[in-house]
Each structure stands twice: as structure tokens, then as C-alpha cells.
PDB file of N, CA and C in Angstrom:
ATOM      1  N   UNK A   1       0.801  -1.196   0.000  1.00  0.00           N
ATOM      2  CA  UNK A   1       0.000   0.000   0.000  1.00  0.00           C
ATOM      3  C   UNK A   1       0.847   1.265   0.000  1.00  0.00           C
ATOM      4  N   UNK A   2       2.108   1.158   0.372  1.00  0.00           N
ATOM      5  CA  UNK A   2       2.977   2.338   0.411  1.00  0.00           C
ATOM      6  C   UNK A   2       3.499   2.662  -0.986  1.00  0.00           C
ATOM      7  N   UNK A   3       3.425   3.926  -1.358  1.00  0.00           N
ATOM      8  CA  UNK A   3       4.042   4.370  -2.602  1.00  0.00           C
ATOM      9  C   UNK A   3       5.557   4.268  -2.465  1.00  0.00           C
ATOM     10  N   UNK A   4       6.245   4.088  -3.577  1.00  0.00           N
ATOM     11  CA  UNK A   4       7.716   3.993  -3.534  1.00  0.00           C
ATOM     12  C   UNK A   4       8.347   5.231  -2.909  1.00  0.00           C
ATOM     13  N   UNK A   5       7.748   6.403  -3.169  1.00  0.00           N
ATOM     14  CA  UNK A   5       8.317   7.662  -2.678  1.00  0.00           C
ATOM     15  C   UNK A   5       7.542   8.226  -1.482  1.00  0.00           C
ATOM     16  N   UNK A   6       6.894   7.343  -0.705  1.00  0.00           N
ATOM     17  CA  UNK A   6       6.118   7.770   0.445  1.00  0.00           C
ATOM     18  C   UNK A   6       6.982   8.606   1.382  1.00  0.00           C
ATOM     19  N   UNK A   7       6.345   9.585   2.028  1.00  0.00           N
ATOM     20  CA  UNK A   7       7.032  10.466   2.978  1.00  0.00           C
ATOM     21  C   UNK A   7       6.442  10.247   4.363  1.00  0.00           C
ATOM     22  N   UNK A   8       7.301  10.203   5.368  1.00  0.00           N
ATOM     23  CA  UNK A   8       6.889  10.082   6.763  1.00  0.00           C
ATOM     24  C   UNK A   8       7.457  11.251   7.534  1.00  0.00           C
ATOM     25  N   UNK A   9       6.586  11.907   8.303  1.00  0.00           N
ATOM     26  CA  UNK A   9       7.046  12.962   9.207  1.00  0.00           C
ATOM     27  C   UNK A   9       6.565  12.628  10.605  1.00  0.00           C
ATOM     28  N   UNK A  10       7.493  12.408  11.511  1.00  0.00           N
ATOM     29  CA  UNK A  10       7.187  12.351  12.933  1.00  0.00           C
ATOM     30  C   UNK A  10       7.343  13.796  13.396  1.00  0.00           C
ATOM     31  N   UNK A  11       6.232  14.487  13.517  1.00  0.00           N
ATOM     32  CA  UNK A  11       6.235  15.922  13.770  1.00  0.00           C
ATOM     33  C   UNK A  11       7.106  16.241  14.982  1.00  0.00           C
ATOM     34  N   UNK A  12       7.981  17.194  14.822  1.00  0.00           N
ATOM     35  CA  UNK A  12       8.953  17.651  15.827  1.00  0.00           C
ATOM     36  C   UNK A  12      10.105  16.678  16.046  1.00  0.00           C
ATOM     37  N   UNK A  13      10.248  15.622  15.219  1.00  0.00           N
ATOM     38  CA  UNK A  13      11.321  14.653  15.405  1.00  0.00           C
ATOM     39  C   UNK A  13      12.129  14.402  14.144  1.00  0.00           C
ATOM     40  N   UNK A  14      11.479  13.859  13.101  1.00  0.00           N
ATOM     41  CA  UNK A  14      12.247  13.455  11.928  1.00  0.00           C
ATOM     42  C   UNK A  14      11.371  13.389  10.688  1.00  0.00           C
ATOM     43  N   UNK A  15      12.033  13.326   9.554  1.00  0.00           N
ATOM     44  CA  UNK A  15      11.364  13.151   8.260  1.00  0.00           C
ATOM     45  C   UNK A  15      12.125  12.077   7.492  1.00  0.00           C
ATOM     46  N   UNK A  16      11.393  11.117   6.966  1.00  0.00           N
ATOM     47  CA  UNK A  16      11.970  10.060   6.143  1.00  0.00           C
ATOM     48  C   UNK A  16      11.244  10.015   4.820  1.00  0.00           C
ATOM     49  N   UNK A  17      11.896   9.438   3.826  1.00  0.00           N
ATOM     50  CA  UNK A  17      11.261   9.272   2.523  1.00  0.00           C
ATOM     51  C   UNK A  17      11.669   7.931   1.934  1.00  0.00           C
ATOM     52  N   UNK A  18      10.709   7.262   1.321  1.00  0.00           N
ATOM     53  CA  UNK A  18      10.976   5.995   0.659  1.00  0.00           C
ATOM     54  C   UNK A  18      10.398   4.800   1.406  1.00  0.00           C
ATOM     55  N   UNK A  19       9.791   3.912   0.654  1.00  0.00           N
ATOM     56  CA  UNK A  19       9.108   2.746   1.225  1.00  0.00           C
ATOM     57  C   UNK A  19      10.018   1.918   2.124  1.00  0.00           C
ATOM     58  N   UNK A  20      11.204   1.582   1.675  1.00  0.00           N
ATOM     59  CA  UNK A  20      12.084   0.702   2.458  1.00  0.00           C
ATOM     60  C   UNK A  20      12.469   1.312   3.804  1.00  0.00           C
ATOM     61  N   UNK A  21      12.626   2.617   3.842  1.00  0.00           N
ATOM     62  CA  UNK A  21      13.005   3.280   5.087  1.00  0.00           C
ATOM     63  C   UNK A  21      11.819   3.353   6.064  1.00  0.00           C
ATOM     64  N   UNK A  22      10.601   3.395   5.522  1.00  0.00           N
ATOM     65  CA  UNK A  22       9.415   3.610   6.346  1.00  0.00           C
ATOM     66  C   UNK A  22       8.777   2.318   6.837  1.00  0.00           C
ATOM     67  N   UNK A  23       8.999   1.200   6.186  1.00  0.00           N
ATOM     68  CA  UNK A  23       8.373  -0.061   6.593  1.00  0.00           C
ATOM     69  C   UNK A  23       8.583  -0.370   8.080  1.00  0.00           C
ATOM     70  N   UNK A  24       9.775  -0.179   8.667  1.00  0.00           N
ATOM     71  CA  UNK A  24       9.941  -0.469  10.107  1.00  0.00           C
ATOM     72  C   UNK A  24       9.041   0.384  11.011  1.00  0.00           C
ATOM     73  N   UNK A  25       8.619   1.540  10.560  1.00  0.00           N
ATOM     74  CA  UNK A  25       7.703   2.401  11.319  1.00  0.00           C
ATOM     75  C   UNK A  25       6.442   1.626  11.683  1.00  0.00           C
ATOM     76  N   UNK A  26       5.866   0.920  10.742  1.00  0.00           N
ATOM     77  CA  UNK A  26       4.649   0.159  11.005  1.00  0.00           C
ATOM     78  C   UNK A  26       4.918  -1.029  11.917  1.00  0.00           C
ATOM     79  N   UNK A  27       6.075  -1.636  11.794  1.00  0.00           N
ATOM     80  CA  UNK A  27       6.436  -2.770  12.639  1.00  0.00           C
ATOM     81  C   UNK A  27       6.476  -2.340  14.104  1.00  0.00           C
ATOM     82  N   UNK A  28       7.028  -1.178  14.376  1.00  0.00           N
ATOM     83  CA  UNK A  28       7.113  -0.697  15.761  1.00  0.00           C
ATOM     84  C   UNK A  28       5.727  -0.473  16.355  1.00  0.00           C
ATOM     85  N   UNK A  29       4.821   0.101  15.575  1.00  0.00           N
ATOM     86  CA  UNK A  29       3.456   0.307  16.071  1.00  0.00           C
ATOM     87  C   UNK A  29       2.761  -1.027  16.316  1.00  0.00           C
ATOM     88  N   UNK A  30       2.972  -2.004  15.457  1.00  0.00           N
ATOM     89  CA  UNK A  30       2.337  -3.316  15.614  1.00  0.00           C
ATOM     90  C   UNK A  30       2.809  -4.011  16.889  1.00  0.00           C
ATOM     91  N   UNK A  31       4.038  -3.745  17.317  1.00  0.00           N
ATOM     92  CA  UNK A  31       4.592  -4.370  18.520  1.00  0.00           C
ATOM     93  C   UNK A  31       4.150  -3.670  19.806  1.00  0.00           C
ATOM     94  N   UNK A  32       3.674  -2.461  19.708  1.00  0.00           N
ATOM     95  CA  UNK A  32       3.304  -1.669  20.883  1.00  0.00           C
ATOM     96  C   UNK A  32       1.916  -2.068  21.383  1.00  0.00           C
ATOM     97  N   UNK A  33       1.773  -2.241  22.691  1.00  0.00           N
ATOM     98  CA  UNK A  33       0.482  -2.645  23.254  1.00  0.00           C
ATOM     99  C   UNK A  33      -0.225  -1.534  24.029  1.00  0.00           C
ATOM    100  N   UNK A  34       0.421  -0.390  24.216  1.00  0.00           N
ATOM    101  CA  UNK A  34      -0.209   0.655  25.035  1.00  0.00           C
ATOM    102  C   UNK A  34      -1.194   1.524  24.263  1.00  0.00           C
ATOM    103  N   UNK A  35      -1.277   1.358  22.946  1.00  0.00           N
ATOM    104  CA  UNK A  35      -2.192   2.167  22.151  1.00  0.00           C
ATOM    105  C   UNK A  35      -3.223   1.302  21.455  1.00  0.00           C
ATOM    106  N   UNK A  36      -4.372   1.909  21.196  1.00  0.00           N
ATOM    107  CA  UNK A  36      -5.422   1.313  20.373  1.00  0.00           C
ATOM    108  C   UNK A  36      -5.704   2.300  19.250  1.00  0.00           C
ATOM    109  N   UNK A  37      -6.031   1.785  18.084  1.00  0.00           N
ATOM    110  CA  UNK A  37      -6.221   2.631  16.909  1.00  0.00           C
ATOM    111  C   UNK A  37      -7.638   2.517  16.376  1.00  0.00           C
ATOM    112  N   UNK A  38      -8.119   3.606  15.806  1.00  0.00           N
ATOM    113  CA  UNK A  38      -9.416   3.620  15.137  1.00  0.00           C
ATOM    114  C   UNK A  38      -9.285   4.498  13.900  1.00  0.00           C
ATOM    115  N   UNK A  39      -9.984   4.111  12.859  1.00  0.00           N
ATOM    116  CA  UNK A  39     -10.026   4.963  11.668  1.00  0.00           C
ATOM    117  C   UNK A  39     -10.880   6.170  11.970  1.00  0.00           C
ATOM    118  N   UNK A  40     -10.495   7.293  11.434  1.00  0.00           N
ATOM    119  CA  UNK A  40     -11.261   8.504  11.663  1.00  0.00           C
ATOM    120  C   UNK A  40     -10.853   9.580  10.690  1.00  0.00           C
ATOM    121  N   UNK A  41     -11.217  10.782  11.027  1.00  0.00           N
ATOM    122  CA  UNK A  41     -10.863  11.925  10.209  1.00  0.00           C
ATOM    123  C   UNK A  41     -10.534  13.114  11.086  1.00  0.00           C
ATOM    124  N   UNK A  42      -9.656  13.947  10.604  1.00  0.00           N
ATOM    125  CA  UNK A  42      -9.280  15.185  11.282  1.00  0.00           C
ATOM    126  C   UNK A  42      -9.380  16.285  10.247  1.00  0.00           C
ATOM    127  N   UNK A  43     -10.283  17.219  10.502  1.00  0.00           N
ATOM    128  CA  UNK A  43     -10.512  18.326   9.573  1.00  0.00           C
ATOM    129  C   UNK A  43     -10.756  17.816   8.151  1.00  0.00           C
ATOM    130  N   UNK A  44     -11.554  16.737   8.037  1.00  0.00           N
ATOM    131  CA  UNK A  44     -11.921  16.195   6.741  1.00  0.00           C
ATOM    132  C   UNK A  44     -10.860  15.353   6.056  1.00  0.00           C
ATOM    133  N   UNK A  45      -9.785  15.055   6.749  1.00  0.00           N
ATOM    134  CA  UNK A  45      -8.697  14.252   6.172  1.00  0.00           C
ATOM    135  C   UNK A  45      -8.650  12.894   6.850  1.00  0.00           C
ATOM    136  N   UNK A  46      -8.312  11.817   6.106  1.00  0.00           N
ATOM    137  CA  UNK A  46      -8.217  10.492   6.724  1.00  0.00           C
ATOM    138  C   UNK A  46      -7.131  10.472   7.794  1.00  0.00           C
ATOM    139  N   UNK A  47      -7.443   9.785   8.895  1.00  0.00           N
ATOM    140  CA  UNK A  47      -6.488   9.738   9.999  1.00  0.00           C
ATOM    141  C   UNK A  47      -6.661   8.444  10.785  1.00  0.00           C
ATOM    142  N   UNK A  48      -5.572   8.061  11.440  1.00  0.00           N
ATOM    143  CA  UNK A  48      -5.631   7.012  12.450  1.00  0.00           C
ATOM    144  C   UNK A  48      -5.713   7.738  13.786  1.00  0.00           C
ATOM    145  N   UNK A  49      -6.773   7.498  14.528  1.00  0.00           N
ATOM    146  CA  UNK A  49      -6.906   8.071  15.857  1.00  0.00           C
ATOM    147  C   UNK A  49      -6.250   7.112  16.837  1.00  0.00           C
ATOM    148  N   UNK A  50      -5.402   7.638  17.703  1.00  0.00           N
ATOM    149  CA  UNK A  50      -4.627   6.802  18.621  1.00  0.00           C
ATOM    150  C   UNK A  50      -5.117   7.059  20.041  1.00  0.00           C
ATOM    151  N   UNK A  51      -5.519   5.981  20.714  1.00  0.00           N
ATOM    152  CA  UNK A  51      -6.054   6.055  22.066  1.00  0.00           C
ATOM    153  C   UNK A  51      -5.125   5.327  23.021  1.00  0.00           C
ATOM    154  N   UNK A  52      -5.043   5.827  24.257  1.00  0.00           N
ATOM    155  CA  UNK A  52      -4.337   5.089  25.296  1.00  0.00           C
ATOM    156  C   UNK A  52      -5.123   3.800  25.511  1.00  0.00           C
ATOM    157  N   UNK A  53      -4.456   2.719  25.856  1.00  0.00           N
ATOM    158  CA  UNK A  53      -5.107   1.403  25.909  1.00  0.00           C
ATOM    159  C   UNK A  53      -6.273   1.331  26.897  1.00  0.00           C
ATOM    160  N   UNK A  54      -6.295   2.168  27.910  1.00  0.00           N
ATOM    161  CA  UNK A  54      -7.356   2.092  28.909  1.00  0.00           C
ATOM    162  C   UNK A  54      -8.668   2.736  28.505  1.00  0.00           C
ATOM    163  N   UNK A  55      -8.664   3.603  27.510  1.00  0.00           N
ATOM    164  CA  UNK A  55      -9.884   4.328  27.160  1.00  0.00           C
ATOM    165  C   UNK A  55      -9.978   4.559  25.662  1.00  0.00           C
ATOM    166  N   UNK A  56     -11.210   4.616  25.187  1.00  0.00           N
ATOM    167  CA  UNK A  56     -11.445   4.946  23.778  1.00  0.00           C
ATOM    168  C   UNK A  56     -12.313   6.203  23.694  1.00  0.00           C
ATOM    169  N   UNK A  57     -12.283   7.036  24.743  1.00  0.00           N
ATOM    170  CA  UNK A  57     -13.120   8.227  24.795  1.00  0.00           C
ATOM    171  C   UNK A  57     -12.563   9.383  23.978  1.00  0.00           C
ATOM    172  N   UNK A  58     -11.292   9.684  24.184  1.00  0.00           N
ATOM    173  CA  UNK A  58     -10.682  10.838  23.532  1.00  0.00           C
ATOM    174  C   UNK A  58      -9.306  10.427  23.024  1.00  0.00           C
ATOM    175  N   UNK A  59      -9.010  10.671  21.741  1.00  0.00           N
ATOM    176  CA  UNK A  59      -7.693  10.278  21.216  1.00  0.00           C
ATOM    177  C   UNK A  59      -6.554  10.983  21.945  1.00  0.00           C
ATOM    178  N   UNK A  60      -5.458  10.268  22.158  1.00  0.00           N
ATOM    179  CA  UNK A  60      -4.254  10.860  22.728  1.00  0.00           C
ATOM    180  C   UNK A  60      -3.540  11.697  21.674  1.00  0.00           C
ATOM    181  N   UNK A  61      -3.598  11.244  20.422  1.00  0.00           N
ATOM    182  CA  UNK A  61      -3.047  11.968  19.282  1.00  0.00           C
ATOM    183  C   UNK A  61      -3.551  11.307  18.022  1.00  0.00           C
ATOM    184  N   UNK A  62      -3.080  11.761  16.879  1.00  0.00           N
ATOM    185  CA  UNK A  62      -3.532  11.174  15.623  1.00  0.00           C
ATOM    186  C   UNK A  62      -2.399  11.114  14.611  1.00  0.00           C
ATOM    187  N   UNK A  63      -2.646  10.352  13.561  1.00  0.00           N
ATOM    188  CA  UNK A  63      -1.699  10.203  12.464  1.00  0.00           C
ATOM    189  C   UNK A  63      -2.469  10.497  11.174  1.00  0.00           C
ATOM    190  N   UNK A  64      -2.082  11.545  10.463  1.00  0.00           N
ATOM    191  CA  UNK A  64      -2.719  11.869   9.191  1.00  0.00           C
ATOM    192  C   UNK A  64      -2.140  11.003   8.085  1.00  0.00           C
ATOM    193  N   UNK A  65      -2.985  10.577   7.177  1.00  0.00           N
ATOM    194  CA  UNK A  65      -2.573   9.709   6.077  1.00  0.00           C
ATOM    195  C   UNK A  65      -3.066  10.314   4.769  1.00  0.00           C
ATOM    196  N   UNK A  66      -2.172  10.448   3.798  1.00  0.00           N
ATOM    197  CA  UNK A  66      -2.550  10.953   2.475  1.00  0.00           C
ATOM    198  C   UNK A  66      -2.441   9.825   1.455  1.00  0.00           C
ATOM    199  N   UNK A  67      -3.385   9.788   0.541  1.00  0.00           N
ATOM    200  CA  UNK A  67      -3.453   8.751  -0.496  1.00  0.00           C
ATOM    201  C   UNK A  67      -3.296   9.380  -1.863  1.00  0.00           C
ATOM    202  N   UNK A  68      -2.671   8.632  -2.773  1.00  0.00           N
ATOM    203  CA  UNK A  68      -2.552   9.041  -4.170  1.00  0.00           C
ATOM    204  C   UNK A  68      -2.547   7.768  -5.019  1.00  0.00           C
ATOM    205  N   UNK A  69      -3.451   7.689  -5.975  1.00  0.00           N
ATOM    206  CA  UNK A  69      -3.532   6.538  -6.877  1.00  0.00           C
ATOM    207  C   UNK A  69      -3.611   5.215  -6.111  1.00  0.00           C
ATOM    208  N   UNK A  70      -4.390   5.197  -5.018  1.00  0.00           N
ATOM    209  CA  UNK A  70      -4.592   3.976  -4.263  1.00  0.00           C
ATOM    210  C   UNK A  70      -3.451   3.563  -3.363  1.00  0.00           C
ATOM    211  N   UNK A  71      -2.455   4.437  -3.182  1.00  0.00           N
ATOM    212  CA  UNK A  71      -1.317   4.126  -2.318  1.00  0.00           C
ATOM    213  C   UNK A  71      -1.130   5.227  -1.285  1.00  0.00           C
ATOM    214  N   UNK A  72      -0.543   4.852  -0.155  1.00  0.00           N
ATOM    215  CA  UNK A  72      -0.220   5.852   0.872  1.00  0.00           C
ATOM    216  C   UNK A  72       0.972   6.657   0.385  1.00  0.00           C
ATOM    217  N   UNK A  73       0.776   7.968   0.267  1.00  0.00           N
ATOM    218  CA  UNK A  73       1.836   8.835  -0.243  1.00  0.00           C
ATOM    219  C   UNK A  73       2.507   9.664   0.843  1.00  0.00           C
ATOM    220  N   UNK A  74       1.813   9.877   1.980  1.00  0.00           N
ATOM    221  CA  UNK A  74       2.399  10.670   3.062  1.00  0.00           C
ATOM    222  C   UNK A  74       1.751  10.299   4.387  1.00  0.00           C
ATOM    223  N   UNK A  75       2.563  10.340   5.443  1.00  0.00           N
ATOM    224  CA  UNK A  75       2.122  10.051   6.802  1.00  0.00           C
ATOM    225  C   UNK A  75       2.675  11.155   7.696  1.00  0.00           C
ATOM    226  N   UNK A  76       1.796  11.780   8.494  1.00  0.00           N
ATOM    227  CA  UNK A  76       2.233  12.779   9.487  1.00  0.00           C
ATOM    228  C   UNK A  76       1.790  12.277  10.848  1.00  0.00           C
ATOM    229  N   UNK A  77       2.730  11.858  11.657  1.00  0.00           N
ATOM    230  CA  UNK A  77       2.479  11.251  12.956  1.00  0.00           C
ATOM    231  C   UNK A  77       2.726  12.299  14.036  1.00  0.00           C
ATOM    232  N   UNK A  78       1.715  12.579  14.848  1.00  0.00           N
ATOM    233  CA  UNK A  78       1.790  13.626  15.867  1.00  0.00           C
ATOM    234  C   UNK A  78       2.144  13.078  17.254  1.00  0.00           C
ATOM    235  N   UNK A  79       2.737  11.874  17.323  1.00  0.00           N
ATOM    236  CA  UNK A  79       3.116  11.275  18.607  1.00  0.00           C
ATOM    237  C   UNK A  79       3.964  12.229  19.446  1.00  0.00           C
ATOM    238  N   UNK A  80       4.937  12.877  18.849  1.00  0.00           N
ATOM    239  CA  UNK A  80       5.852  13.741  19.581  1.00  0.00           C
ATOM    240  C   UNK A  80       5.422  15.207  19.589  1.00  0.00           C
ATOM    241  N   UNK A  81       4.196  15.466  19.185  1.00  0.00           N
ATOM    242  CA  UNK A  81       3.660  16.827  19.190  1.00  0.00           C
ATOM    243  C   UNK A  81       2.228  16.806  19.728  1.00  0.00           C
ATOM    244  N   UNK A  82       2.024  16.290  20.946  1.00  0.00           N
ATOM    245  CA  UNK A  82       0.653  16.130  21.445  1.00  0.00           C
ATOM    246  C   UNK A  82      -0.118  17.440  21.559  1.00  0.00           C
ATOM    247  N   UNK A  83       0.526  18.519  21.909  1.00  0.00           N
ATOM    248  CA  UNK A  83      -0.198  19.794  22.016  1.00  0.00           C
ATOM    249  C   UNK A  83      -0.651  20.266  20.636  1.00  0.00           C
ATOM    250  N   UNK A  84       0.197  20.131  19.644  1.00  0.00           N
ATOM    251  CA  UNK A  84      -0.167  20.499  18.283  1.00  0.00           C
ATOM    252  C   UNK A  84      -1.291  19.593  17.807  1.00  0.00           C
ATOM    253  N   UNK A  85      -1.231  18.327  18.145  1.00  0.00           N
ATOM    254  CA  UNK A  85      -2.267  17.378  17.777  1.00  0.00           C
ATOM    255  C   UNK A  85      -3.603  17.788  18.397  1.00  0.00           C
ATOM    256  N   UNK A  86      -3.604  18.145  19.662  1.00  0.00           N
ATOM    257  CA  UNK A  86      -4.846  18.541  20.325  1.00  0.00           C
ATOM    258  C   UNK A  86      -5.394  19.830  19.738  1.00  0.00           C
ATOM    259  N   UNK A  87      -4.512  20.777  19.418  1.00  0.00           N
ATOM    260  CA  UNK A  87      -4.954  22.031  18.831  1.00  0.00           C
ATOM    261  C   UNK A  87      -5.523  21.781  17.436  1.00  0.00           C
ATOM    262  N   UNK A  88      -4.884  20.923  16.652  1.00  0.00           N
ATOM    263  CA  UNK A  88      -5.325  20.652  15.297  1.00  0.00           C
ATOM    264  C   UNK A  88      -6.638  19.888  15.244  1.00  0.00           C
ATOM    265  N   UNK A  89      -6.954  19.134  16.289  1.00  0.00           N
ATOM    266  CA  UNK A  89      -8.155  18.321  16.254  1.00  0.00           C
ATOM    267  C   UNK A  89      -9.346  19.022  16.894  1.00  0.00           C
ATOM    268  N   UNK A  90      -9.244  20.324  17.105  1.00  0.00           N
ATOM    269  CA  UNK A  90     -10.324  21.064  17.730  1.00  0.00           C
ATOM    270  C   UNK A  90     -11.523  21.195  16.822  1.00  0.00           C
ATOM    271  N   UNK A  91     -12.541  21.865  17.312  1.00  0.00           N
ATOM    272  CA  UNK A  91     -13.774  22.031  16.544  1.00  0.00           C
ATOM    273  C   UNK A  91     -13.530  22.815  15.281  1.00  0.00           C
ATOM    274  N   UNK A  92     -14.213  22.401  14.233  1.00  0.00           N
ATOM    275  CA  UNK A  92     -14.087  23.071  12.939  1.00  0.00           C
ATOM    276  C   UNK A  92     -15.412  23.144  12.266  1.00  0.00           C
TER     277      UNK A  92
END
């Protein structure tokens, strides 16, 4: 599902580009047990909503996902920018 030239931004941490470099990103999330994920949207854009494992009431943060020609072309993960994530997910 990843485009060859997919871009990943861990907001406030790093930026990577390219499928081979980004594949381990998903492996790390799959191994983590403290979060639960749900599909959702943020300001009309597709997103993975990330919840602390104890509650599904309010997301702890989110990950924006962009698609192009049926492939994931960009990922913006707000794990390291929780305040920006909360501000961005406000009422609109």
C-alpha cells in the first residue's frame, strides 16, 4: 500500500522518505500494546486516531494519512507533538 516515494514525518522529530526506510515504522506500532487505533478523520482528512489502551473516549493523538492513486503517499504522525495534535483536532 505504500508508494515507492512515500514520505513520513514524525512531527517535531524526523522526516523520512521511501518505502524501504518507512516499513519499520509500522512494525514498531504493531509491537506496541499501550495504544489502540481507530479509523477517523481530522478536519476532513483520513487519519488514524490513537487512544491510550485504557480508554477509547478521547484520542491521545492522531496520524494523518494521504493517499494518491490507491497508495499511501504521506504520513504525518503527531506522537511527539501532542499539544499540536490537540490544537489541530479542535472544533471546525
